[in-house]
mmCIF file of N, CA and C in Angstrom:
data_model
loop_
_atom_site.group_PDB
_atom_site.id
_atom_site.type_symbol
_atom_site.label_atom_id
_atom_site.label_comp_id
_atom_site.label_asym_id
_atom_site.label_seq_id
_atom_site.Cartn_x
_atom_site.Cartn_y
_atom_site.Cartn_z
ATOM 1 N N MET A 1 87.263 114.420 96.808
ATOM 2 C CA MET A 1 85.893 114.563 96.367
ATOM 3 C C MET A 1 85.055 113.495 97.075
ATOM 4 N N ALA A 2 83.922 113.870 97.580
ATOM 5 C CA ALA A 2 83.041 112.956 98.309
ATOM 6 C C ALA A 2 82.320 112.010 97.346
ATOM 7 N N ILE A 3 81.823 110.899 97.880
ATOM 8 C CA ILE A 3 81.137 109.897 97.058
ATOM 9 C C ILE A 3 79.963 110.520 96.308
ATOM 10 N N ASN A 4 79.166 111.338 96.984
ATOM 11 C CA ASN A 4 78.005 111.932 96.303
ATOM 12 C C ASN A 4 78.430 112.812 95.128
ATOM 13 N N GLU A 5 79.545 113.514 95.263
ATOM 14 C CA GLU A 5 80.051 114.345 94.166
ATOM 15 C C GLU A 5 80.536 113.473 93.011
ATOM 16 N N LYS A 6 81.141 112.343 93.356
ATOM 17 C CA LYS A 6 81.620 111.432 92.314
ATOM 18 C C LYS A 6 80.455 110.753 91.592
ATOM 19 N N LEU A 7 79.394 110.456 92.312
ATOM 20 C CA LEU A 7 78.209 109.881 91.662
ATOM 21 C C LEU A 7 77.621 110.868 90.656
ATOM 22 N N LYS A 8 77.592 112.135 91.031
ATOM 23 C CA LYS A 8 77.098 113.167 90.112
ATOM 24 C C LYS A 8 78.021 113.276 88.902
ATOM 25 N N LYS A 9 79.315 113.250 89.147
ATOM 26 C CA LYS A 9 80.280 113.338 88.051
ATOM 27 C C LYS A 9 80.137 112.141 87.112
ATOM 28 N N ALA A 10 79.910 110.954 87.666
ATOM 29 C CA ALA A 10 79.720 109.753 86.847
ATOM 30 C C ALA A 10 78.481 109.913 85.966
ATOM 31 N N ARG A 11 77.397 110.391 86.560
ATOM 32 C CA ARG A 11 76.167 110.612 85.793
ATOM 33 C C ARG A 11 76.403 111.616 84.671
ATOM 34 N N GLU A 12 77.066 112.719 84.994
ATOM 35 C CA GLU A 12 77.344 113.746 83.988
ATOM 36 C C GLU A 12 78.260 113.217 82.894
ATOM 37 N N HIS A 13 79.194 112.350 83.276
ATOM 38 C CA HIS A 13 80.090 111.738 82.290
ATOM 39 C C HIS A 13 79.287 110.956 81.246
ATOM 40 N N LEU A 14 78.214 110.328 81.687
ATOM 41 C CA LEU A 14 77.357 109.559 80.782
ATOM 42 C C LEU A 14 76.348 110.440 80.045
ATOM 43 N N GLY A 15 76.275 111.712 80.433
ATOM 44 C CA GLY A 15 75.345 112.628 79.786
ATOM 45 C C GLY A 15 73.891 112.363 80.146
ATOM 46 N N LYS A 16 73.660 111.878 81.342
ATOM 47 C CA LYS A 16 72.306 111.522 81.787
ATOM 48 C C LYS A 16 71.800 112.516 82.827
ATOM 49 N N ASN A 17 70.458 112.655 82.889
ATOM 50 C CA ASN A 17 69.876 113.402 84.001
ATOM 51 C C ASN A 17 69.628 112.406 85.130
ATOM 52 N N GLN A 18 69.154 112.879 86.256
ATOM 53 C CA GLN A 18 68.999 111.999 87.420
ATOM 54 C C GLN A 18 67.986 110.880 87.168
ATOM 55 N N LYS A 19 66.890 111.164 86.500
ATOM 56 C CA LYS A 19 65.890 110.128 86.212
ATOM 57 C C LYS A 19 66.467 109.057 85.295
ATOM 58 N N GLU A 20 67.182 109.495 84.267
ATOM 59 C CA GLU A 20 67.779 108.545 83.324
ATOM 60 C C GLU A 20 68.823 107.677 84.014
ATOM 61 N N MET A 21 69.599 108.286 84.891
ATOM 62 C CA MET A 21 70.634 107.533 85.605
ATOM 63 C C MET A 21 70.012 106.513 86.538
ATOM 64 N N ALA A 22 68.969 106.898 87.229
ATOM 65 C CA ALA A 22 68.286 105.971 88.136
ATOM 66 C C ALA A 22 67.769 104.765 87.359
ATOM 67 N N ALA A 23 67.166 105.017 86.207
ATOM 68 C CA ALA A 23 66.657 103.918 85.383
ATOM 69 C C ALA A 23 67.800 103.050 84.867
ATOM 70 N N LEU A 24 68.897 103.680 84.509
ATOM 71 C CA LEU A 24 70.048 102.954 83.970
ATOM 72 C C LEU A 24 70.638 101.981 84.982
ATOM 73 N N ILE A 25 70.651 102.360 86.236
ATOM 74 C CA ILE A 25 71.218 101.471 87.261
ATOM 75 C C ILE A 25 70.166 100.572 87.905
ATOM 76 N N GLY A 26 68.909 100.748 87.481
ATOM 77 C CA GLY A 26 67.851 99.910 88.032
ATOM 78 C C GLY A 26 67.372 100.352 89.398
ATOM 79 N N GLY A 27 67.462 101.634 89.667
ATOM 80 C CA GLY A 27 67.043 102.171 90.961
ATOM 81 C C GLY A 27 65.974 103.222 90.796
ATOM 82 N N GLY A 28 65.588 103.809 91.897
ATOM 83 C CA GLY A 28 64.567 104.843 91.875
ATOM 84 C C GLY A 28 65.159 106.235 91.746
ATOM 85 N N TYR A 29 64.348 107.117 91.180
ATOM 86 C CA TYR A 29 64.757 108.503 90.982
ATOM 87 C C TYR A 29 65.076 109.185 92.310
ATOM 88 N N ARG A 30 64.204 109.033 93.293
ATOM 89 C CA ARG A 30 64.436 109.679 94.597
ATOM 90 C C ARG A 30 65.675 109.106 95.287
ATOM 91 N N SER A 31 65.914 107.827 95.094
ATOM 92 C CA SER A 31 67.126 107.223 95.678
ATOM 93 C C SER A 31 68.364 107.868 95.074
ATOM 94 N N TRP A 32 68.362 108.000 93.732
ATOM 95 C CA TRP A 32 69.532 108.604 93.074
ATOM 96 C C TRP A 32 69.721 110.046 93.536
ATOM 97 N N GLN A 33 68.618 110.774 93.676
ATOM 98 C CA GLN A 33 68.721 112.150 94.180
ATOM 99 C C GLN A 33 69.396 112.155 95.551
ATOM 100 N N GLY A 34 69.007 111.239 96.404
ATOM 101 C CA GLY A 34 69.599 111.143 97.736
ATOM 102 C C GLY A 34 71.077 110.817 97.689
ATOM 103 N N TYR A 35 71.470 109.951 96.745
ATOM 104 C CA TYR A 35 72.893 109.609 96.607
ATOM 105 C C TYR A 35 73.691 110.859 96.249
ATOM 106 N N GLU A 36 73.182 111.623 95.276
ATOM 107 C CA GLU A 36 73.902 112.817 94.832
ATOM 108 C C GLU A 36 73.890 113.922 95.887
ATOM 109 N N GLN A 37 72.835 113.985 96.674
ATOM 110 C CA GLN A 37 72.755 115.008 97.722
ATOM 111 C C GLN A 37 73.553 114.615 98.955
ATOM 112 N N GLY A 38 73.938 113.349 99.034
ATOM 113 C CA GLY A 38 74.697 112.878 100.182
ATOM 114 C C GLY A 38 73.826 112.517 101.369
ATOM 115 N N THR A 39 72.513 112.404 101.148
ATOM 116 C CA THR A 39 71.611 112.042 102.244
ATOM 117 C C THR A 39 71.371 110.539 102.314
ATOM 118 N N SER A 40 71.768 109.807 101.261
ATOM 119 C CA SER A 40 71.662 108.341 101.227
ATOM 120 C C SER A 40 72.982 107.778 100.732
ATOM 121 N N ILE A 41 73.256 106.560 101.133
ATOM 122 C CA ILE A 41 74.477 105.885 100.688
ATOM 123 C C ILE A 41 74.071 104.723 99.796
ATOM 124 N N PRO A 42 74.602 104.665 98.578
ATOM 125 C CA PRO A 42 74.232 103.575 97.681
ATOM 126 C C PRO A 42 74.763 102.233 98.178
ATOM 127 N N GLY A 43 74.036 101.185 97.853
ATOM 128 C CA GLY A 43 74.454 99.842 98.233
ATOM 129 C C GLY A 43 75.256 99.161 97.140
ATOM 130 N N GLY A 44 75.559 97.918 97.385
ATOM 131 C CA GLY A 44 76.381 97.141 96.462
ATOM 132 C C GLY A 44 75.795 97.014 95.073
ATOM 133 N N LYS A 45 74.468 96.917 94.961
ATOM 134 C CA LYS A 45 73.833 96.772 93.646
ATOM 135 C C LYS A 45 74.063 98.012 92.776
ATOM 136 N N VAL A 46 74.078 99.169 93.405
ATOM 137 C CA VAL A 46 74.338 100.409 92.659
ATOM 138 C C VAL A 46 75.760 100.383 92.107
ATOM 139 N N PHE A 47 76.722 100.011 92.951
ATOM 140 C CA PHE A 47 78.112 99.982 92.496
ATOM 141 C C PHE A 47 78.337 98.880 91.465
ATOM 142 N N GLU A 48 77.610 97.776 91.595
ATOM 143 C CA GLU A 48 77.691 96.708 90.593
ATOM 144 C C GLU A 48 77.202 97.235 89.240
ATOM 145 N N ALA A 49 76.092 97.971 89.248
ATOM 146 C CA ALA A 49 75.563 98.552 88.011
ATOM 147 C C ALA A 49 76.538 99.571 87.424
ATOM 148 N N LEU A 50 77.149 100.372 88.285
ATOM 149 C CA LEU A 50 78.133 101.355 87.812
ATOM 150 C C LEU A 50 79.341 100.661 87.192
ATOM 151 N N ALA A 51 79.758 99.551 87.778
ATOM 152 C CA ALA A 51 80.875 98.783 87.216
ATOM 153 C C ALA A 51 80.509 98.253 85.834
ATOM 154 N N LYS A 52 79.277 97.796 85.665
ATOM 155 C CA LYS A 52 78.831 97.299 84.357
ATOM 156 C C LYS A 52 78.797 98.413 83.315
ATOM 157 N N LEU A 53 78.668 99.647 83.779
ATOM 158 C CA LEU A 53 78.691 100.802 82.883
ATOM 159 C C LEU A 53 80.116 101.270 82.582
ATOM 160 N N GLY A 54 81.107 100.588 83.167
ATOM 161 C CA GLY A 54 82.506 100.913 82.875
ATOM 162 C C GLY A 54 83.225 101.726 83.928
ATOM 163 N N PHE A 55 82.558 102.012 85.038
ATOM 164 C CA PHE A 55 83.211 102.795 86.079
ATOM 165 C C PHE A 55 84.070 101.904 86.967
ATOM 166 N N ASN A 56 85.201 102.437 87.383
ATOM 167 C CA ASN A 56 86.084 101.777 88.340
ATOM 168 C C ASN A 56 85.495 102.062 89.719
ATOM 169 N N THR A 57 84.923 101.050 90.353
ATOM 170 C CA THR A 57 84.233 101.292 91.627
ATOM 171 C C THR A 57 85.176 101.764 92.726
ATOM 172 N N ASN A 58 86.454 101.465 92.613
ATOM 173 C CA ASN A 58 87.416 101.972 93.602
ATOM 174 C C ASN A 58 87.490 103.499 93.573
ATOM 175 N N TRP A 59 87.225 104.077 92.413
ATOM 176 C CA TRP A 59 87.302 105.529 92.258
ATOM 177 C C TRP A 59 86.322 106.252 93.178
ATOM 178 N N PHE A 60 85.203 105.644 93.454
ATOM 179 C CA PHE A 60 84.211 106.293 94.310
ATOM 180 C C PHE A 60 84.709 106.451 95.748
ATOM 181 N N PHE A 61 85.708 105.650 96.115
ATOM 182 C CA PHE A 61 86.211 105.652 97.495
ATOM 183 C C PHE A 61 87.632 106.198 97.626
ATOM 184 N N MET A 62 88.363 106.255 96.516
ATOM 185 C CA MET A 62 89.760 106.710 96.549
ATOM 186 C C MET A 62 89.996 107.711 95.424
ATOM 187 N N ASP A 63 90.734 108.751 95.720
ATOM 188 C CA ASP A 63 91.034 109.753 94.700
ATOM 189 C C ASP A 63 92.210 109.362 93.818
ATOM 190 N N SER A 64 92.964 108.367 94.218
ATOM 191 C CA SER A 64 94.206 108.051 93.516
ATOM 192 C C SER A 64 94.029 107.062 92.371
ATOM 193 N N VAL A 65 92.792 106.724 92.032
ATOM 194 C CA VAL A 65 92.561 105.779 90.934
ATOM 195 C C VAL A 65 91.702 106.452 89.866
ATOM 196 N N PRO A 66 91.773 105.970 88.620
ATOM 197 C CA PRO A 66 90.993 106.592 87.551
ATOM 198 C C PRO A 66 89.500 106.287 87.671
ATOM 199 N N MET A 67 88.697 107.138 87.084
ATOM 200 C CA MET A 67 87.248 106.991 87.145
ATOM 201 C C MET A 67 86.762 105.775 86.348
ATOM 202 N N LEU A 68 87.384 105.511 85.220
ATOM 203 C CA LEU A 68 86.912 104.453 84.335
ATOM 204 C C LEU A 68 87.789 103.216 84.403
ATOM 205 N N GLN A 69 87.175 102.060 84.191
ATOM 206 C CA GLN A 69 87.915 100.800 84.166
ATOM 207 C C GLN A 69 88.845 100.789 82.957
ATOM 208 N N GLY A 70 89.989 100.150 83.114
ATOM 209 C CA GLY A 70 90.912 99.985 81.994
ATOM 210 C C GLY A 70 91.686 101.224 81.623
ATOM 211 N N THR A 71 91.648 102.258 82.455
ATOM 212 C CA THR A 71 92.385 103.487 82.139
ATOM 213 C C THR A 71 93.499 103.737 83.138
ATOM 214 N N GLU A 72 93.915 102.702 83.842
ATOM 215 C CA GLU A 72 94.911 102.871 84.900
ATOM 216 C C GLU A 72 96.174 103.558 84.408
ATOM 217 N N ASN A 73 96.589 103.274 83.186
ATOM 218 C CA ASN A 73 97.839 103.843 82.692
ATOM 219 C C ASN A 73 97.624 105.007 81.737
ATOM 220 N N GLN A 74 96.380 105.336 81.416
ATOM 221 C CA GLN A 74 96.146 106.408 80.467
ATOM 222 C C GLN A 74 96.505 107.772 81.025
ATOM 223 N N ASP A 75 96.389 107.943 82.316
ATOM 224 C CA ASP A 75 96.711 109.240 82.901
ATOM 225 C C ASP A 75 98.212 109.445 83.078
ATOM 226 N N ALA A 76 98.948 108.346 83.072
ATOM 227 C CA ALA A 76 100.392 108.432 83.264
ATOM 228 C C ALA A 76 101.046 108.909 81.967
ATOM 229 N N PRO A 77 101.943 109.866 82.054
ATOM 230 C CA PRO A 77 102.609 110.320 80.841
ATOM 231 C C PRO A 77 103.491 109.219 80.259
ATOM 232 N N VAL A 78 103.524 109.151 78.946
ATOM 233 C CA VAL A 78 104.345 108.160 78.267
ATOM 234 C C VAL A 78 105.617 108.867 77.817
ATOM 235 N N PHE A 79 106.758 108.329 78.202
ATOM 236 C CA PHE A 79 108.039 108.921 77.830
ATOM 237 C C PHE A 79 108.439 108.392 76.461
ATOM 238 N N ILE A 80 108.715 109.294 75.547
ATOM 239 C CA ILE A 80 109.126 108.909 74.202
ATOM 240 C C ILE A 80 110.539 109.438 74.014
ATOM 241 N N GLU A 81 111.498 108.551 74.223
ATOM 242 C CA GLU A 81 112.903 108.945 74.229
ATOM 243 C C GLU A 81 113.330 109.605 72.928
ATOM 244 N N GLN A 82 112.930 109.054 71.786
ATOM 245 C CA GLN A 82 113.395 109.596 70.513
ATOM 246 C C GLN A 82 112.925 111.031 70.310
ATOM 247 N N VAL A 83 111.734 111.350 70.764
ATOM 248 C CA VAL A 83 111.241 112.725 70.640
ATOM 249 C C VAL A 83 112.102 113.659 71.480
ATOM 250 N N LEU A 84 112.442 113.253 72.690
ATOM 251 C CA LEU A 84 113.284 114.084 73.552
ATOM 252 C C LEU A 84 114.667 114.277 72.929
ATOM 253 N N VAL A 85 115.247 113.205 72.428
ATOM 254 C CA VAL A 85 116.565 113.293 71.781
ATOM 255 C C VAL A 85 116.497 114.260 70.600
ATOM 256 N N ASP A 86 115.484 114.112 69.762
ATOM 257 C CA ASP A 86 115.357 114.976 68.582
ATOM 258 C C ASP A 86 115.151 116.443 68.963
ATOM 259 N N VAL A 87 114.399 116.692 70.018
ATOM 260 C CA VAL A 87 114.185 118.071 70.474
ATOM 261 C C VAL A 87 115.500 118.670 70.958
ATOM 262 N N ILE A 88 116.235 117.934 71.779
ATOM 263 C CA ILE A 88 117.511 118.445 72.307
ATOM 264 C C ILE A 88 118.485 118.712 71.173
ATOM 265 N N VAL A 89 118.597 117.783 70.241
ATOM 266 C CA VAL A 89 119.510 117.962 69.103
ATOM 267 C C VAL A 89 119.102 119.190 68.291
ATOM 268 N N ALA A 90 117.820 119.346 68.016
ATOM 269 C CA ALA A 90 117.358 120.491 67.225
ATOM 270 C C ALA A 90 117.634 121.812 67.939
ATOM 271 N N VAL A 91 117.379 121.859 69.233
ATOM 272 C CA VAL A 91 117.618 123.087 70.005
ATOM 273 C C VAL A 91 119.108 123.404 70.057
ATOM 274 N N GLU A 92 119.918 122.420 70.391
ATOM 275 C CA GLU A 92 121.370 122.641 70.481
ATOM 276 C C GLU A 92 121.958 123.023 69.122
ATOM 277 N N THR A 93 121.488 122.384 68.072
ATOM 278 C CA THR A 93 121.973 122.705 66.725
ATOM 279 C C THR A 93 121.646 124.156 66.382
ATOM 280 N N TYR A 94 120.429 124.575 66.676
ATOM 281 C CA TYR A 94 120.038 125.947 66.389
ATOM 282 C C TYR A 94 120.932 126.937 67.133
ATOM 283 N N PHE A 95 121.097 126.759 68.439
ATOM 284 C CA PHE A 95 121.877 127.720 69.221
ATOM 285 C C PHE A 95 123.354 127.714 68.836
ATOM 286 N N THR A 96 123.870 126.563 68.444
ATOM 287 C CA THR A 96 125.267 126.482 68.009
ATOM 288 C C THR A 96 125.445 127.177 66.663
ATOM 289 N N GLN A 97 124.597 126.858 65.703
ATOM 290 C CA GLN A 97 124.721 127.437 64.363
ATOM 291 C C GLN A 97 124.482 128.946 64.352
ATOM 292 N N GLU A 98 123.557 129.393 65.149
ATOM 293 C CA GLU A 98 123.227 130.821 65.184
ATOM 294 C C GLU A 98 124.091 131.600 66.171
ATOM 295 N N LYS A 99 124.962 130.879 66.888
ATOM 296 C CA LYS A 99 125.834 131.485 67.896
ATOM 297 C C LYS A 99 125.017 132.327 68.890
ATOM 298 N N ARG A 100 123.929 131.740 69.346
ATOM 299 C CA ARG A 100 123.064 132.396 70.321
ATOM 300 C C ARG A 100 123.200 131.686 71.653
ATOM 301 N N TYR A 101 122.842 132.404 72.696
ATOM 302 C CA TYR A 101 122.934 131.849 74.044
ATOM 303 C C TYR A 101 121.572 131.944 74.719
ATOM 304 N N LEU A 102 121.243 130.899 75.444
ATOM 305 C CA LEU A 102 120.044 130.886 76.271
ATOM 306 C C LEU A 102 120.457 130.286 77.603
ATOM 307 N N PRO A 103 120.182 130.962 78.713
ATOM 308 C CA PRO A 103 120.562 130.414 80.018
ATOM 309 C C PRO A 103 119.995 128.997 80.190
ATOM 310 N N PRO A 104 120.738 128.141 80.891
ATOM 311 C CA PRO A 104 120.327 126.736 81.038
ATOM 312 C C PRO A 104 118.886 126.539 81.508
ATOM 313 N N GLU A 105 118.434 127.338 82.464
ATOM 314 C CA GLU A 105 117.062 127.173 82.960
ATOM 315 C C GLU A 105 116.044 127.466 81.864
ATOM 316 N N LYS A 106 116.273 128.532 81.098
ATOM 317 C CA LYS A 106 115.369 128.887 79.994
ATOM 318 C C LYS A 106 115.427 127.831 78.890
ATOM 319 N N LYS A 107 116.632 127.328 78.622
ATOM 320 C CA LYS A 107 116.776 126.296 77.596
ATOM 321 C C LYS A 107 116.037 125.029 78.020
ATOM 322 N N ALA A 108 116.131 124.685 79.285
ATOM 323 C CA ALA A 108 115.424 123.502 79.794
ATOM 324 C C ALA A 108 113.914 123.684 79.661
ATOM 325 N N GLN A 109 113.418 124.884 79.940
ATOM 326 C CA GLN A 109 111.984 125.152 79.798
ATOM 327 C C GLN A 109 111.549 125.052 78.338
ATOM 328 N N LEU A 110 112.384 125.559 77.447
ATOM 329 C CA LEU A 110 112.093 125.469 76.013
ATOM 330 C C LEU A 110 112.042 124.008 75.572
ATOM 331 N N ILE A 111 113.036 123.242 75.972
ATOM 332 C CA ILE A 111 113.090 121.821 75.611
ATOM 333 C C ILE A 111 111.882 121.083 76.178
ATOM 334 N N SER A 112 111.540 121.375 77.406
ATOM 335 C CA SER A 112 110.388 120.728 78.035
ATOM 336 C C SER A 112 109.096 121.040 77.280
ATOM 337 N N ALA A 113 108.896 122.300 76.929
ATOM 338 C CA ALA A 113 107.681 122.698 76.203
ATOM 339 C C ALA A 113 107.629 122.056 74.818
ATOM 340 N N LEU A 114 108.775 122.054 74.132
ATOM 341 C CA LEU A 114 108.821 121.434 72.804
ATOM 342 C C LEU A 114 108.573 119.932 72.890
ATOM 343 N N TYR A 115 109.182 119.290 73.872
ATOM 344 C CA TYR A 115 108.974 117.850 74.049
ATOM 345 C C TYR A 115 107.499 117.557 74.289
ATOM 346 N N GLU A 116 106.888 118.321 75.183
ATOM 347 C CA GLU A 116 105.472 118.099 75.489
ATOM 348 C C GLU A 116 104.615 118.261 74.235
ATOM 349 N N MET A 117 104.901 119.284 73.453
ATOM 350 C CA MET A 117 104.126 119.547 72.244
ATOM 351 C C MET A 117 104.282 118.421 71.219
ATOM 352 N N PHE A 118 105.527 118.039 70.936
ATOM 353 C CA PHE A 118 105.757 117.028 69.904
ATOM 354 C C PHE A 118 105.380 115.623 70.362
ATOM 355 N N SER A 119 105.520 115.321 71.633
ATOM 356 C CA SER A 119 105.172 113.976 72.106
ATOM 357 C C SER A 119 103.659 113.768 72.113
ATOM 358 N N ARG A 120 102.901 114.852 72.110
ATOM 359 C CA ARG A 120 101.434 114.740 72.066
ATOM 360 C C ARG A 120 100.898 114.734 70.641
ATOM 361 N N SER A 121 101.741 115.063 69.675
ATOM 362 C CA SER A 121 101.277 115.077 68.290
ATOM 363 C C SER A 121 101.099 113.644 67.792
ATOM 364 N N GLU A 122 100.269 113.476 66.770
ATOM 365 C CA GLU A 122 100.026 112.133 66.237
ATOM 366 C C GLU A 122 101.294 111.511 65.670
ATOM 367 N N GLU A 123 102.087 112.299 64.980
ATOM 368 C CA GLU A 123 103.275 111.766 64.311
ATOM 369 C C GLU A 123 104.417 111.455 65.266
ATOM 370 N N LYS A 124 104.448 112.114 66.413
ATOM 371 C CA LYS A 124 105.543 111.963 67.382
ATOM 372 C C LYS A 124 106.887 112.301 66.733
ATOM 373 N N LYS A 125 106.865 113.304 65.848
ATOM 374 C CA LYS A 125 108.094 113.731 65.173
ATOM 375 C C LYS A 125 108.324 115.204 65.444
ATOM 376 N N VAL A 126 109.591 115.564 65.478
ATOM 377 C CA VAL A 126 109.987 116.943 65.755
ATOM 378 C C VAL A 126 110.030 117.729 64.453
ATOM 379 N N ASN A 127 109.362 118.860 64.433
ATOM 380 C CA ASN A 127 109.359 119.752 63.285
ATOM 381 C C ASN A 127 110.423 120.814 63.545
ATOM 382 N N ARG A 128 111.527 120.737 62.814
ATOM 383 C CA ARG A 128 112.657 121.651 63.053
ATOM 384 C C ARG A 128 112.294 123.115 62.816
ATOM 385 N N ALA A 129 111.406 123.381 61.873
ATOM 386 C CA ALA A 129 110.992 124.766 61.620
ATOM 387 C C ALA A 129 110.297 125.350 62.854
ATOM 388 N N VAL A 130 109.496 124.547 63.512
ATOM 389 C CA VAL A 130 108.820 124.999 64.732
ATOM 390 C C VAL A 130 109.840 125.208 65.842
ATOM 391 N N VAL A 131 110.806 124.298 65.949
ATOM 392 C CA VAL A 131 111.863 124.434 66.961
ATOM 393 C C VAL A 131 112.611 125.746 66.749
ATOM 394 N N ILE A 132 113.002 126.033 65.524
ATOM 395 C CA ILE A 132 113.752 127.258 65.218
ATOM 396 C C ILE A 132 112.913 128.493 65.557
ATOM 397 N N ARG A 133 111.656 128.468 65.159
ATOM 398 C CA ARG A 133 110.779 129.611 65.424
ATOM 399 C C ARG A 133 110.643 129.888 66.922
ATOM 400 N N LEU A 134 110.422 128.836 67.701
ATOM 401 C CA LEU A 134 110.267 129.019 69.146
ATOM 402 C C LEU A 134 111.596 129.342 69.829
ATOM 403 N N ALA A 135 112.684 128.792 69.312
ATOM 404 C CA ALA A 135 114.002 129.105 69.873
ATOM 405 C C ALA A 135 114.337 130.582 69.652
ATOM 406 N N LYS A 136 113.982 131.107 68.481
ATOM 407 C CA LYS A 136 114.193 132.534 68.206
ATOM 408 C C LYS A 136 113.396 133.387 69.192
ATOM 409 N N LEU A 137 112.166 132.984 69.443
ATOM 410 C CA LEU A 137 111.337 133.731 70.394
ATOM 411 C C LEU A 137 111.906 133.680 71.806
ATOM 412 N N ALA A 138 112.464 132.541 72.162
ATOM 413 C CA ALA A 138 112.986 132.359 73.521
ATOM 414 C C ALA A 138 114.291 133.107 73.747
ATOM 415 N N SER A 139 115.064 133.322 72.670
ATOM 416 C CA SER A 139 116.391 133.946 72.854
ATOM 417 C C SER A 139 116.405 135.421 72.550
#
């Protein structure tokens, strides 16, 4: 994404129109329009103001960093071992007790989906009733 597109995205993230954004950074409306259109390049004072608003100024130049300061690790998935263990145990217990078979690839997909669902929940706990219901659907 080009710098001008990122400047527009930053403005939209703040919920501002171009005039409001220009005032917020201490610049002119026409200057901000030029930045977003790609006809002007913002100077250091603009990026300093954006940093004060919480933007990671490196983001404007690199795609591999987060847009906001202090969010470097928020985009990275957090591995929760106990949730994965509980999902695997619940799935294996169900298939063993019910004497059902699911090919390894399908079982891995089921476990992955269940892990993703439960690891994103507030409680970070596995609901066995949900596991059984989805395992029945998968088999």
